[in-house]
Coordinates of C-alpha atoms in Angstrom, one line a residue:
M1 CA -26.7 68.6 67.0
T2 CA -29.2 68.9 69.9
E3 CA -30.9 72.2 70.3
L4 CA -32.3 73.5 73.6
C5 CA -36.0 73.8 73.9
H6 CA -38.4 75.9 76.0
S7 CA -42.0 76.9 76.3
S8 CA -42.9 80.6 76.1
P9 CA -43.3 81.1 78.9
V10 CA -41.9 78.0 80.5
R11 CA -44.4 76.6 82.9
R12 CA -43.6 74.6 86.0
L13 CA -44.8 71.0 85.8
S14 CA -47.6 70.1 88.3
H15 CA -46.4 66.5 88.2
P16 CA -42.7 66.3 87.5
A17 CA -42.7 62.7 88.5
V18 CA -44.9 61.9 85.5
L19 CA -42.4 63.7 83.2
I20 CA -39.5 61.8 84.7
A21 CA -41.3 58.5 84.2
G22 CA -41.9 59.5 80.6
I23 CA -38.3 60.4 80.1
L24 CA -37.1 57.0 81.5
L25 CA -39.7 55.1 79.4
I26 CA -38.7 57.0 76.2
A27 CA -35.1 56.0 77.0
M28 CA -36.1 52.4 77.2
N29 CA -37.3 52.6 73.5
L30 CA -34.0 54.0 72.2
R31 CA -32.0 50.8 72.2
A32 CA -34.0 47.6 73.0
P33 CA -36.2 47.5 69.8
F34 CA -33.0 47.4 67.7
T35 CA -30.4 45.5 69.8
S36 CA -32.7 42.7 70.8
I37 CA -32.7 41.5 67.2
A38 CA -29.1 40.1 67.5
P39 CA -30.0 37.0 69.5
L40 CA -32.5 36.0 66.8
L41 CA -30.3 36.6 63.8
E42 CA -29.6 33.0 63.1
R43 CA -33.4 32.2 63.2
L44 CA -34.0 35.1 60.9
Q45 CA -31.4 33.9 58.4
A46 CA -32.9 30.4 58.4
A47 CA -36.4 31.7 58.0
L48 CA -35.8 34.3 55.3
G49 CA -32.7 32.9 53.7
F50 CA -30.0 35.6 53.8
N51 CA -26.3 35.3 54.6
A52 CA -24.1 37.0 57.2
T53 CA -23.3 39.9 55.0
A54 CA -27.0 40.7 54.5
A55 CA -27.5 40.3 58.2
G56 CA -24.7 42.9 58.8
L57 CA -26.4 45.3 56.5
L58 CA -29.7 44.8 58.4
M59 CA -28.0 45.7 61.7
I60 CA -26.6 49.0 60.4
L61 CA -29.9 50.4 59.2
P62 CA -30.6 52.3 62.5
L63 CA -27.1 53.9 62.2
L64 CA -27.8 55.1 58.7
A65 CA -31.2 56.3 59.8
F66 CA -29.5 58.3 62.6
V67 CA -27.1 60.0 60.1
V68 CA -30.0 60.8 57.6
V69 CA -32.8 61.8 60.0
S70 CA -30.9 63.6 62.8
P71 CA -30.2 66.9 60.9
W72 CA -34.0 67.2 60.2
V73 CA -35.1 66.7 63.8
P74 CA -34.9 70.3 64.9
R75 CA -37.1 71.4 62.0
L76 CA -39.6 68.7 63.0
A77 CA -39.6 69.9 66.6
R78 CA -40.2 73.5 65.4
G79 CA -43.2 72.4 63.4
L80 CA -44.8 70.0 65.9
G81 CA -43.3 70.9 69.2
L82 CA -40.9 68.9 71.3
E83 CA -43.6 66.8 73.1
R84 CA -45.5 65.8 69.9
S85 CA -42.3 65.1 68.1
L86 CA -41.3 62.6 70.7
F87 CA -44.8 61.0 70.6
L88 CA -44.3 60.7 66.8
A89 CA -41.0 59.0 67.4
L90 CA -42.7 56.5 69.6
L91 CA -45.4 55.9 67.1
T92 CA -42.8 55.4 64.3
I93 CA -40.9 52.9 66.5
A94 CA -44.2 51.0 67.2
A95 CA -45.0 50.9 63.5
G96 CA -41.6 49.6 62.6
I97 CA -41.9 46.8 65.2
V98 CA -45.2 45.7 63.7
L99 CA -43.9 45.9 60.1
R100 CA -40.7 44.0 60.6
V101 CA -42.5 40.7 61.6
Q102 CA -44.6 40.5 58.4
G103 CA -42.5 37.7 57.1
S104 CA -40.6 39.1 54.1
M105 CA -37.1 40.6 53.7
L106 CA -38.6 43.9 52.4
A107 CA -40.9 44.3 55.5
L108 CA -38.0 43.4 57.8
Y109 CA -35.7 46.1 56.3
L110 CA -38.4 48.7 56.1
G111 CA -39.5 48.0 59.7
I112 CA -35.9 48.2 61.0
G113 CA -35.5 51.5 59.1
L114 CA -38.6 53.0 60.7
I115 CA -37.4 51.9 64.1
G116 CA -34.0 53.6 63.4
A117 CA -35.8 56.8 62.3
G118 CA -37.8 56.9 65.5
I119 CA -34.8 56.2 67.6
A120 CA -32.9 59.0 65.8
V121 CA -35.6 61.6 66.8
G122 CA -35.5 60.4 70.4
N123 CA -31.7 60.5 70.6
V124 CA -31.7 64.1 69.4
L125 CA -34.6 65.5 71.4
L126 CA -34.4 63.6 74.8
P127 CA -31.3 65.5 76.0
S128 CA -33.1 68.8 75.1
L129 CA -36.1 67.7 77.1
V130 CA -33.9 67.0 80.1
K131 CA -32.1 70.3 79.8
R132 CA -35.4 72.2 79.5
S133 CA -37.2 70.7 82.4
F134 CA -34.4 69.7 84.8
A135 CA -31.5 72.1 84.1
Q136 CA -30.1 71.7 87.6
H137 CA -30.0 67.9 87.4
V138 CA -28.9 67.2 83.9
A139 CA -25.9 64.9 84.8
L140 CA -28.0 62.9 87.3
L141 CA -31.0 62.4 85.1
T142 CA -28.9 61.7 82.0
S143 CA -27.0 59.0 83.8
C144 CA -30.3 57.6 85.0
Y145 CA -31.8 57.4 81.6
V146 CA -28.6 56.0 80.0
L147 CA -28.7 53.3 82.7
T148 CA -32.4 52.6 82.2
M149 CA -31.7 52.3 78.4
G150 CA -29.1 49.7 79.1
I151 CA -31.2 47.7 81.5
M152 CA -34.1 47.5 79.2
A153 CA -31.9 46.5 76.3
A154 CA -30.4 43.8 78.5
I155 CA -33.8 42.4 79.5
A156 CA -35.0 42.4 75.9
S157 CA -31.9 40.6 74.6
A158 CA -32.1 38.0 77.3
L159 CA -35.8 37.3 76.7
M160 CA -35.8 37.0 72.9
V161 CA -34.8 33.4 72.6
P162 CA -37.1 32.1 75.4
L163 CA -40.0 34.0 73.9
A164 CA -39.3 32.6 70.4
Q165 CA -39.0 29.1 71.7
G166 CA -42.2 29.4 73.8
S167 CA -44.5 30.4 71.0
S168 CA -45.6 28.7 67.8
A169 CA -45.0 32.0 66.0
G170 CA -41.4 31.8 66.9
W171 CA -39.2 34.8 66.1
Q172 CA -42.2 36.8 64.9
Y173 CA -43.8 36.6 68.3
A174 CA -40.6 37.5 70.1
M175 CA -39.9 40.5 68.0
L176 CA -43.6 41.7 68.0
I177 CA -44.0 41.6 71.8
V178 CA -41.5 44.5 72.0
V179 CA -44.3 46.7 70.7
V180 CA -45.7 46.8 74.2
L181 CA -42.8 49.1 75.2
P182 CA -43.6 52.1 72.9
L183 CA -47.4 51.6 73.4
V184 CA -47.0 51.9 77.2
T185 CA -44.7 54.8 76.8
M186 CA -47.2 56.6 74.5
G187 CA -49.9 56.1 77.2
V188 CA -47.7 57.7 79.9
W189 CA -46.5 60.4 77.6
W190 CA -50.0 61.4 76.4
P191 CA -50.6 64.1 79.1
Q192 CA -47.5 66.0 77.8
L193 CA -49.1 66.6 74.4
S194 CA -51.1 69.5 75.9
R195 CA -47.8 71.4 75.9
R196 CA -45.9 72.6 72.8
S197 CA -42.3 73.4 73.6
L198 CA -40.5 74.9 70.6
P199 CA -36.8 74.6 69.9
V200 CA -34.9 77.9 70.1
A201 CA -31.5 78.7 68.6
K202 CA -28.5 79.4 70.8
E203 CA -27.8 83.1 71.2
T204 CA -24.8 82.9 68.9
E205 CA -27.0 81.9 66.0
K206 CA -28.1 85.5 65.7
D207 CA -24.5 86.3 64.8
V208 CA -24.5 83.4 62.3
E209 CA -27.5 84.9 60.5
K210 CA -25.5 88.1 60.1
G211 CA -22.6 86.2 58.4
A212 CA -20.4 86.0 61.5
A213 CA -18.1 83.2 62.6
R214 CA -20.0 79.9 62.2
P215 CA -18.6 79.0 58.7
V216 CA -15.2 80.0 59.9
R217 CA -15.5 77.9 63.1
Q218 CA -16.7 74.9 61.2
A219 CA -13.8 75.1 58.7
A220 CA -11.4 75.4 61.6
V221 CA -12.8 72.3 63.3
W222 CA -12.6 70.2 60.2
R223 CA -9.0 71.2 59.7
S224 CA -8.0 70.5 63.3
P225 CA -6.0 67.3 64.1
L226 CA -7.6 67.3 67.6
A227 CA -11.1 67.3 66.1
W228 CA -10.1 64.3 63.9
Q229 CA -8.8 62.5 66.9
V230 CA -12.1 62.9 68.8
T231 CA -14.0 61.8 65.7
L232 CA -11.9 58.7 65.2
F233 CA -12.1 57.9 68.9
M234 CA -15.9 58.0 68.7
G235 CA -16.1 56.3 65.3
I236 CA -13.9 53.3 66.1
N237 CA -15.6 52.8 69.4
S238 CA -19.1 52.9 67.7
L239 CA -17.9 50.5 65.0
L240 CA -16.6 48.0 67.6
F241 CA -19.7 48.3 69.8
Y242 CA -22.2 47.8 67.0
T243 CA -20.1 45.0 65.5
V244 CA -20.0 43.0 68.7
N245 CA -23.6 43.9 69.4
S246 CA -24.6 42.5 66.1
W247 CA -22.5 39.3 66.0
L248 CA -21.9 38.3 69.7
P249 CA -24.7 35.7 69.8
S250 CA -23.5 34.1 66.6
M251 CA -19.9 34.1 67.8
L252 CA -20.9 32.4 71.0
A253 CA -23.2 29.9 69.2
D254 CA -20.3 28.9 67.0
N255 CA -18.2 28.2 70.1
G256 CA -20.8 25.8 71.6
F257 CA -23.0 28.2 73.7
S258 CA -26.7 27.5 73.6
A259 CA -29.0 30.1 72.1
E260 CA -30.4 30.9 75.6
K261 CA -26.9 31.4 77.1
A262 CA -25.8 33.5 74.1
G263 CA -28.9 35.7 74.4
S264 CA -28.3 36.2 78.2
L265 CA -24.7 37.2 77.5
H266 CA -25.8 39.6 74.8
G267 CA -28.2 41.2 77.4
L268 CA -25.2 41.4 79.8
L269 CA -23.3 43.3 77.1
Q270 CA -26.0 46.0 77.1
L271 CA -26.1 46.3 80.8
A272 CA -22.3 46.4 81.1
S273 CA -22.2 49.2 78.5
A274 CA -24.5 51.4 80.7
L275 CA -22.8 50.9 84.1
P276 CA -19.7 53.0 83.5
G277 CA -21.9 56.1 83.5
L278 CA -22.4 55.8 87.2
V279 CA -18.7 56.4 87.7
L280 CA -17.7 58.6 84.8
V281 CA -20.5 61.2 84.9
P282 CA -19.5 62.6 88.3
L283 CA -15.8 61.9 87.7
M284 CA -15.3 63.6 84.4
P285 CA -15.7 67.3 85.6
R286 CA -12.8 66.7 88.1
L287 CA -10.3 65.5 85.6
K288 CA -8.3 68.0 83.5
D289 CA -6.5 65.4 81.5
Q290 CA -8.3 62.2 80.3
R291 CA -5.4 60.5 78.6
L292 CA -5.1 57.5 80.9
I293 CA -8.9 56.8 80.9
A294 CA -9.1 57.3 77.1
F295 CA -6.2 54.9 76.7
A296 CA -7.4 52.3 79.2
T297 CA -11.0 51.9 78.0
P298 CA -10.0 50.7 74.5
C299 CA -7.5 48.3 76.2
M300 CA -10.5 46.8 78.0
S301 CA -12.1 46.2 74.6
L302 CA -8.8 44.8 73.3
A303 CA -8.7 42.3 76.1
G304 CA -12.3 41.3 75.4
F305 CA -11.7 40.6 71.7
I306 CA -8.5 38.7 72.4
G307 CA -10.3 36.7 75.0
L308 CA -13.1 35.7 72.7
W309 CA -10.6 34.8 70.1
L310 CA -8.3 32.6 72.3
M311 CA -10.5 31.5 75.3
P312 CA -14.2 31.8 74.3
E313 CA -15.2 29.5 77.2
W314 CA -14.6 32.5 79.5
A315 CA -17.1 34.5 77.5
L316 CA -18.7 36.0 80.7
M317 CA -15.5 37.9 81.5
W318 CA -14.9 39.0 78.0
V319 CA -18.4 40.3 77.5
L320 CA -18.1 42.3 80.7
L321 CA -14.9 43.9 79.5
L322 CA -16.3 44.6 76.0
G323 CA -19.4 46.2 77.5
A324 CA -17.7 48.3 80.1
G325 CA -14.9 49.4 77.7
S326 CA -17.3 50.5 74.9
G327 CA -19.7 52.2 77.3
A328 CA -17.0 54.1 79.1
S329 CA -15.4 55.1 75.7
F330 CA -18.8 56.4 74.5
I331 CA -19.2 58.6 77.5
L332 CA -15.7 59.9 77.0
A333 CA -16.4 60.7 73.3
L334 CA -19.5 62.7 74.2
S335 CA -17.5 64.5 76.9
F336 CA -14.7 65.4 74.5
M337 CA -17.2 67.3 72.4
G338 CA -17.6 69.9 75.2
L339 CA -14.2 69.7 76.8
R340 CA -12.2 70.2 73.6
A341 CA -14.2 73.1 72.4
R342 CA -13.8 76.8 73.3
D343 CA -17.4 77.7 73.1
A344 CA -20.9 76.4 72.4
M345 CA -20.7 77.0 68.7
Q346 CA -17.4 75.2 68.3
S347 CA -18.7 72.4 70.5
A348 CA -21.7 72.0 68.1
S349 CA -19.5 71.9 65.1
L350 CA -17.3 69.3 66.7
S351 CA -20.3 67.3 67.8
S352 CA -21.7 67.4 64.2
M353 CA -18.5 66.3 62.7
A354 CA -17.8 63.5 65.3
Q355 CA -21.3 62.1 65.2
T356 CA -21.9 62.2 61.5
L357 CA -18.5 60.7 60.5
G358 CA -18.5 58.5 63.6
Y359 CA -21.8 56.8 62.8
L360 CA -20.9 56.5 59.2
L361 CA -17.7 54.7 60.2
A362 CA -19.7 52.5 62.7
A363 CA -22.1 51.5 59.9
M364 CA -19.2 49.8 58.1
G365 CA -18.5 47.4 61.0
P366 CA -21.3 44.8 61.0
P367 CA -21.4 44.1 57.2
L368 CA -17.6 44.1 57.0
I369 CA -17.3 41.6 59.9
G370 CA -20.1 39.6 58.4
A371 CA -18.3 39.5 55.0
L372 CA -15.1 38.3 56.8
Y373 CA -17.1 35.5 58.4
D374 CA -18.6 34.5 55.0
M375 CA -15.1 34.4 53.5
Q376 CA -13.4 32.5 56.3
G377 CA -16.2 30.4 57.8
N378 CA -15.2 31.4 61.3
W379 CA -14.7 34.4 63.5
Q380 CA -10.9 34.3 63.9
L381 CA -10.0 37.0 61.4
A382 CA -13.0 39.1 62.4
L383 CA -11.9 39.2 66.0
M384 CA -8.3 39.9 65.0
V385 CA -9.4 42.9 63.0
C386 CA -11.4 44.1 66.0
A387 CA -8.4 43.7 68.2
V388 CA -6.2 45.8 65.9
L389 CA -8.8 48.5 65.7
S390 CA -8.9 48.6 69.6
V391 CA -5.1 49.2 69.5
L392 CA -5.6 52.0 67.0
M393 CA -8.4 53.5 69.2
A394 CA -6.1 53.4 72.3
G395 CA -3.5 55.5 70.4
V396 CA -6.1 57.9 69.2
G397 CA -7.6 58.1 72.7
W398 CA -4.2 59.1 74.2
Q399 CA -4.1 62.0 71.8
A400 CA -7.8 63.0 72.2
G401 CA -7.5 62.8 76.0
R402 CA -4.9 65.6 76.3
D403 CA -5.9 68.7 78.1
R404 CA -6.1 70.8 75.0
Q405 CA -8.8 72.7 73.1
L406 CA -9.4 73.3 69.4
P407 CA -7.7 76.4 68.0
E408 CA -9.5 79.7 67.9
A409 CA -10.4 80.5 64.3
S410 CA -9.3 83.9 63.1
V411 CA -11.8 86.3 61.4
S412 CA -9.6 86.3 58.3
E413 CA -9.9 82.5 57.7

């Protein structure tokens, strides 16, 4: 889904530290403006008068934007250049942040949709930027920006309730103050606009234009049980993560936690989901078989859901398990897209399949769980469903983690 980018000719940066700062700042914008809404959901429901099902639909808008916008991002980058496309993404995020606090349901939904569109552009292009400028340090810089993304999301979630309580404008002030993040990033990123890096196709795309193997490879991927195992592993994990990300503060509030404590634990969830990258990024290349890890990480999430269900007073432990389990599973899912493919084209096909279907599956989670809450009036059934899905994910992970690759497609297919 992500295409490599370069300048013609590629020029050495006179100030690589400025570019690294820009990369880390852009990463900070790719989660916090969206995930920080969750601690304020109950205030939003009270102010604008919508139920848990509508709140769940609100929380999936960025996921739907990712599915819709991502395929068009390479074309955008070819037209504007990589640097200007990322600046446009930041501008879109800032516009969405301002729009969502205007005090109506329509503005809220449109604002969240704009934020999701901007995040989608950043998600697709940021790895290309890292590959272009720091090809020898991709794993290190990627782990750094994933960690930075989690830290900023944690800080934003923890601050939302105190900011809302400390201002007469309440939730509107708390949600608006986040606009500082893209504005500062645009200021730091501004010097990069003098460059115009264009996306280039992979070498194999020349063969595709001649009618070679790409359609064959894609068909082979979609018919492969292994590809479906990788897709389900990513999809179920994304569904569970975005579900708990959307509803954790409400779950905790219903079990007697204060809004401030629930917001802090929600921030801890973001941080815990980023930390496994410090271990898995250097470890993954050394493991030929990932079955044990791919089975164990969903079991961490399973323990977290059962814990929230039966012993919510120990929420700190369960939040750490949920965050670490989902974060580690996400890194595994991304790794499988390369490890299970025979070549770059097959990897791209697997990535397209897994991310498109995976995020569509993830989008079902928050509204489904919200509807279960509206029906039952508590979170018991919702947590039970999440626990069952964790068991299913562990089984799929055992299959996806085997040291196997997708079958080679024959020319005759």
